[in-house]
XYZ file of C-alpha atoms in Angstrom:
369
model
C 39.543 -24.073 22.319
C 35.883 -23.123 22.351
C 33.478 -22.216 19.653
C 33.986 -18.511 18.923
C 30.757 -16.382 19.643
C 29.911 -13.433 17.768
C 27.122 -10.834 18.539
C 24.518 -9.910 15.808
C 22.688 -6.453 16.485
C 20.325 -4.738 14.273
C 20.464 -1.070 13.893
C 16.599 -0.816 13.122
C 13.490 -2.935 12.972
C 13.415 -2.805 9.409
C 16.868 -4.053 8.957
C 16.076 -7.229 10.914
C 13.446 -7.697 8.681
C 15.634 -7.154 5.511
C 18.145 -9.824 7.193
C 15.211 -12.436 7.999
C 13.959 -12.181 4.700
C 17.186 -12.483 2.879
C 18.913 -14.985 5.053
C 17.776 -15.874 8.400
C 14.346 -17.553 7.164
C 16.738 -19.611 4.974
C 18.803 -20.831 7.782
C 21.766 -18.517 7.089
C 23.614 -15.442 8.138
C 26.363 -12.826 7.104
C 29.205 -11.717 9.718
C 30.738 -8.357 8.554
C 34.290 -9.415 9.849
C 37.529 -7.826 9.094
C 38.946 -11.349 7.726
C 36.771 -14.273 6.653
C 36.822 -17.455 8.311
C 37.651 -20.742 6.612
C 34.910 -22.622 5.454
C 33.720 -25.239 8.168
C 34.657 -23.052 10.861
C 32.222 -23.595 13.915
C 30.446 -20.257 15.332
C 28.096 -19.359 17.695
C 25.822 -16.192 17.255
C 24.244 -14.182 20.093
C 21.486 -12.710 18.017
C 19.692 -9.733 19.735
C 16.057 -9.462 18.164
C 14.110 -6.145 17.840
C 11.790 -7.288 20.781
C 14.871 -7.285 22.841
C 14.795 -11.239 23.462
C 18.387 -12.877 22.739
C 18.911 -15.936 20.410
C 21.810 -18.338 20.719
C 22.357 -20.061 17.314
C 25.054 -22.598 16.328
C 26.337 -22.846 12.743
C 29.289 -23.132 10.511
C 31.222 -20.788 8.078
C 30.519 -21.589 4.320
C 31.855 -20.551 1.073
C 30.496 -17.169 0.088
C 28.069 -17.156 -2.827
C 28.692 -15.098 -5.845
C 26.746 -11.940 -4.979
C 28.186 -11.945 -1.429
C 31.753 -12.119 -2.763
C 31.965 -8.140 -3.014
C 31.355 -7.661 0.838
C 34.848 -7.333 1.923
C 35.424 -9.718 4.897
C 31.947 -11.036 5.292
C 31.632 -14.616 6.191
C 28.328 -16.589 5.185
C 27.252 -19.080 8.063
C 24.879 -21.905 7.572
C 22.849 -22.094 10.675
C 21.473 -25.277 12.527
C 17.959 -23.998 14.102
C 15.852 -25.898 16.107
C 11.805 -25.587 15.269
C 11.630 -23.417 18.669
C 14.342 -21.194 17.363
C 12.793 -20.726 13.882
C 9.314 -20.050 15.607
C 10.787 -17.412 17.882
C 12.122 -15.782 14.854
C 8.795 -15.903 12.949
C 7.037 -14.627 16.333
C 9.479 -11.407 16.040
C 8.606 -10.781 12.765
C 5.047 -11.174 13.103
C 4.981 -8.735 15.850
C 6.688 -6.113 13.488
C 4.000 -6.613 10.751
C 1.498 -5.256 13.339
C 0.471 -1.751 12.386
C -1.342 -0.707 15.294
C 1.526 1.896 16.129
C 3.739 3.482 13.332
C 7.342 2.266 12.970
C 9.579 4.933 14.273
C 11.462 6.484 11.540
C 15.267 5.452 11.650
C 16.458 9.112 10.565
C 18.248 7.800 7.620
C 17.920 8.886 3.968
C 16.120 6.104 1.691
C 18.591 4.923 -0.988
C 17.309 5.632 -4.445
C 16.615 2.540 -6.738
C 19.788 2.442 -9.112
C 19.612 -0.021 -11.917
C 20.856 0.108 -15.499
C 18.816 2.984 -16.667
C 18.664 5.819 -14.009
C 16.117 7.462 -16.118
C 13.726 5.139 -16.150
C 10.318 4.510 -13.883
C 11.384 1.943 -11.290
C 8.640 -0.457 -10.643
C 8.392 -3.279 -7.748
C 6.034 -5.825 -9.108
C 4.631 -8.215 -6.506
C 2.868 -11.392 -7.574
C 3.008 -15.105 -6.336
C 2.409 -16.317 -9.919
C 5.969 -17.061 -11.490
C 4.071 -16.729 -15.005
C 2.925 -13.204 -14.267
C 6.196 -11.910 -12.783
C 7.950 -13.105 -15.887
C 5.462 -12.024 -18.571
C 4.352 -8.741 -17.303
C 7.801 -8.008 -16.010
C 9.414 -8.506 -19.343
C 6.578 -6.487 -20.917
C 7.177 -3.654 -18.837
C 11.097 -3.911 -19.101
C 10.601 -3.734 -22.859
C 8.917 -0.605 -22.645
C 11.704 1.118 -20.923
C 10.845 0.350 -17.321
C 13.112 -0.824 -14.401
C 11.483 -3.717 -12.912
C 12.393 -5.971 -9.845
C 10.005 -8.675 -8.551
C 8.999 -10.257 -5.574
C 6.716 -13.474 -4.633
C 4.958 -12.167 -1.669
C 4.596 -8.947 0.665
C 7.417 -10.258 2.836
C 9.967 -10.106 0.225
C 8.552 -6.842 -1.410
C 8.870 -5.191 1.745
C 12.438 -6.284 2.228
C 13.086 -5.272 -1.410
C 11.611 -1.744 -0.894
C 13.314 -1.011 2.041
C 16.433 -1.803 0.737
C 15.831 0.137 -2.481
C 12.549 2.133 -2.475
C 11.058 1.834 -5.978
C 8.920 4.669 -7.722
C 5.712 2.492 -7.656
C 4.663 -0.794 -6.457
C 2.452 -2.907 -8.300
C 0.947 -5.884 -6.281
C -1.437 -8.737 -6.257
C -3.824 -9.168 -3.324
C -4.141 -12.650 -2.573
C -0.813 -13.974 -1.806
C 1.267 -16.314 0.522
C 2.893 -15.308 3.885
C 1.644 -11.954 3.461
C -1.327 -11.071 1.376
C -1.878 -7.575 -0.220
C -3.848 -6.137 2.456
C -1.204 -6.788 5.219
C 1.519 -5.969 2.683
C -0.257 -2.218 2.103
C -0.656 -1.662 5.735
C 2.969 -2.747 6.675
C 4.304 -0.223 3.822
C 2.110 2.465 5.028
C 3.313 2.281 8.564
C 7.015 2.595 7.355
C 7.988 6.665 7.345
C 10.560 5.688 4.384
C 7.881 4.210 2.275
C 4.829 5.786 3.131
C 4.808 8.083 0.022
C 5.434 5.531 -2.467
C 2.342 4.931 -4.632
C 0.714 1.461 -4.333
C -1.397 -0.025 -7.267
C -3.343 -3.238 -6.613
C -3.280 -5.613 -9.862
C -6.413 -7.773 -9.078
C -9.660 -9.035 -10.096
C -11.328 -7.543 -7.037
C -14.466 -5.704 -8.220
C -16.692 -5.160 -5.221
C -17.189 -1.806 -3.601
C -16.454 -2.936 -0.227
C -13.133 -4.803 -0.899
C -12.032 -1.738 -3.162
C -13.090 0.905 -0.394
C -11.151 -1.277 2.153
C -7.962 -0.736 -0.378
C -8.252 2.848 -0.529
C -8.801 3.158 3.241
C -5.335 1.547 3.896
C -3.936 3.604 1.313
C -4.014 2.040 -2.334
C -3.713 4.448 -5.131
C -5.480 2.771 -7.849
C -6.819 -0.526 -9.039
C -6.042 -2.320 -12.586
C -7.368 -5.487 -13.812
C -4.715 -8.456 -14.244
C -5.774 -8.379 -18.013
C -4.933 -4.733 -18.834
C -2.293 -4.305 -21.625
C 0.872 -3.053 -20.865
C 0.886 0.156 -22.352
C -2.518 0.757 -20.563
C -0.585 -0.292 -17.023
C 2.331 2.230 -17.782
C -0.038 4.968 -18.543
C -2.143 4.529 -15.270
C 0.814 4.411 -12.899
C 2.130 7.355 -14.848
C -0.938 8.974 -13.965
C -0.757 7.895 -10.315
C 2.827 9.136 -9.846
C 1.506 12.580 -11.390
C -1.464 12.686 -9.013
C 0.667 11.950 -6.028
C 3.351 14.653 -6.788
C 0.741 17.249 -7.575
C -1.141 16.504 -4.316
C 2.116 16.683 -2.440
C 3.233 19.787 -4.132
C -0.129 21.429 -3.072
C -0.172 20.338 0.501
C -4.082 19.981 0.660
C -3.812 17.318 3.247
C -4.700 14.241 0.850
C -1.460 13.265 -0.307
C -2.445 9.910 1.229
C -5.326 7.909 2.946
C -3.512 7.880 6.302
C -4.974 10.140 9.200
C -8.576 9.868 7.990
C -8.122 10.935 4.338
C -9.332 8.976 1.372
C -8.861 9.428 -2.084
C -9.723 6.730 -5.002
C -11.861 6.690 -8.474
C -15.384 6.262 -8.833
C -15.026 3.697 -11.206
C -14.171 1.525 -8.528
C -16.158 2.501 -5.558
C -19.591 4.340 -6.342
C -20.415 7.136 -4.730
C -23.377 5.513 -2.982
C -21.486 3.008 -1.621
C -18.587 5.825 -0.327
C -21.544 7.775 1.346
C -22.843 4.922 3.153
C -19.674 4.241 4.570
C -19.033 7.878 5.558
C -22.192 8.064 7.259
C -21.516 4.568 9.204
C -18.390 5.986 10.742
C -19.763 9.579 11.210
C -17.048 11.148 9.268
C -16.418 14.933 8.801
C -14.787 16.676 6.213
C -14.784 17.982 2.573
C -15.412 15.203 0.037
C -14.272 16.564 -3.309
C -15.555 14.978 -6.632
C -14.165 15.618 -9.924
C -15.168 14.305 -13.350
C -13.017 16.267 -16.090
C -13.922 19.947 -15.635
C -17.053 19.138 -13.563
C -16.259 19.595 -9.817
C -18.440 19.537 -6.387
C -17.522 19.467 -2.967
C -20.025 17.456 -0.231
C -19.202 19.228 3.162
C -19.792 16.680 5.824
C -20.434 16.745 9.617
C -20.680 13.573 11.569
C -21.905 11.373 8.689
C -24.676 14.118 7.448
C -24.541 16.401 4.506
C -24.315 20.089 5.592
C -23.483 21.891 2.210
C -22.796 21.441 -1.567
C -20.320 23.478 -3.268
C -20.233 23.485 -7.072
C -24.372 23.250 -7.859
C -23.701 23.166 -11.516
C -27.106 23.623 -13.418
C -28.991 22.857 -10.307
C -30.521 25.348 -7.755
C -31.143 22.585 -5.111
C -28.099 20.843 -3.392
C -30.199 17.521 -3.235
C -30.740 17.556 -7.062
C -26.709 18.236 -7.491
C -26.251 15.097 -5.288
C -28.759 12.917 -6.937
C -26.985 13.753 -10.388
C -23.414 13.176 -8.456
C -24.809 9.686 -7.420
C -25.270 8.754 -11.244
C -21.477 9.407 -12.093
C -19.962 6.179 -12.859
C -16.413 7.721 -13.761
C -14.408 10.445 -11.620
C -12.084 10.901 -8.729
C -12.902 11.428 -5.038
C -10.841 12.847 -2.170
C -11.998 13.415 1.214
C -10.033 16.160 3.341
C -11.010 15.209 6.846
C -11.971 17.908 9.578
C -12.204 20.630 6.798
C -13.707 23.747 8.238
C -17.246 24.306 6.893
C -18.273 27.301 4.708
C -20.177 30.085 6.302
C -23.187 29.350 3.911
C -23.908 26.189 5.760
C -25.630 28.004 8.635
C -28.578 28.655 6.249
C -28.716 25.003 5.136
C -30.478 22.263 7.317
C -28.285 19.116 7.723
C -29.341 16.100 5.628
C -29.042 12.790 6.687
C -27.143 10.719 3.844
C -29.256 7.752 4.112
C -32.380 9.922 2.844
C -30.333 11.033 -0.119
C -29.472 7.393 -1.042
C -32.954 6.327 -0.643
C -34.492 8.860 -2.394
C -32.215 8.473 -5.476
C -32.968 4.744 -5.652
C -36.855 5.723 -5.578
C -36.077 7.933 -8.383
C -33.961 5.520 -10.389
C -36.619 3.036 -9.699
C -39.671 5.236 -11.161
C -37.397 6.297 -13.980
C -37.022 2.666 -15.083
C -40.631 1.920 -14.585
C -41.925 4.629 -16.453
C -39.434 3.756 -19.466
C -40.616 0.132 -19.577
C -44.308 1.215 -20.011
């Protein structure tokens, strides 16, 4: 009698990613059979991959692990894979990590995160440092949060697909899949796109932080921040997300040309330089406490300023805004220009940035005399 062959299919690309992360990359598989096979039984698997290629794998049944015993009739299999077969699996995974095109929605409803306390905030903590996962994870649990941990972006993606958390708290520099790739991949999944992502990192330069905001990061926290402050900040991130989604103002994410972030992380000057270089159009909303202003942009030039405050000229208001070191920004792409813009000449952003720098230099020189 020959070796029995079993076909293995995946209902979606994300199902394959979960199975690869949980088992296939470790040389294991799980066959959902009506009756488990005895340990040692040789098997042959015909695995149909999401890229439409087929992989034939040999293996043998093994005794189920404790966490697999609850799966009725399932047979765990230890696989004997060649290097070429491993490379084929990894190539398929890497192809699914490319986010040039959005992953089609599977049509299913995400399974809510359900752990011991269903009322607590659920956090997925991603960091390659074991000590960081243990220390911060325990600190957050002691304060009532439900915490799952992952050592890299690939494992975190699998965990989020199985049980979407309320918020993802992730490091940037990690093996296998770094924070940048992880954010892009999460934002390309329809079932995960609305989950807030907070970078836990030492990144301090404007360009790196602006890159994160462009990809869809909601906030940045230093790794040295106290657990109480971390909880307060992620609660604030969740509240802002819910408020923006409820308002339907088009800035619920940084996808589709939108951009949202904090001026503590990206200075307004760096943001304006970026918007000019990419010839962006839209309404840039700036908020600091009760003080608000909106810069209306067209192809990277300033067309009009709403909310002049105590100033009569819009340039003077922009110079004041450029001095802000705290606050929030949100770009609504392609927002219609107010009618008043017909009366105002467009101003290159480079001129405003250079003039602001000149005025600052003069103020420093006069103060030093």
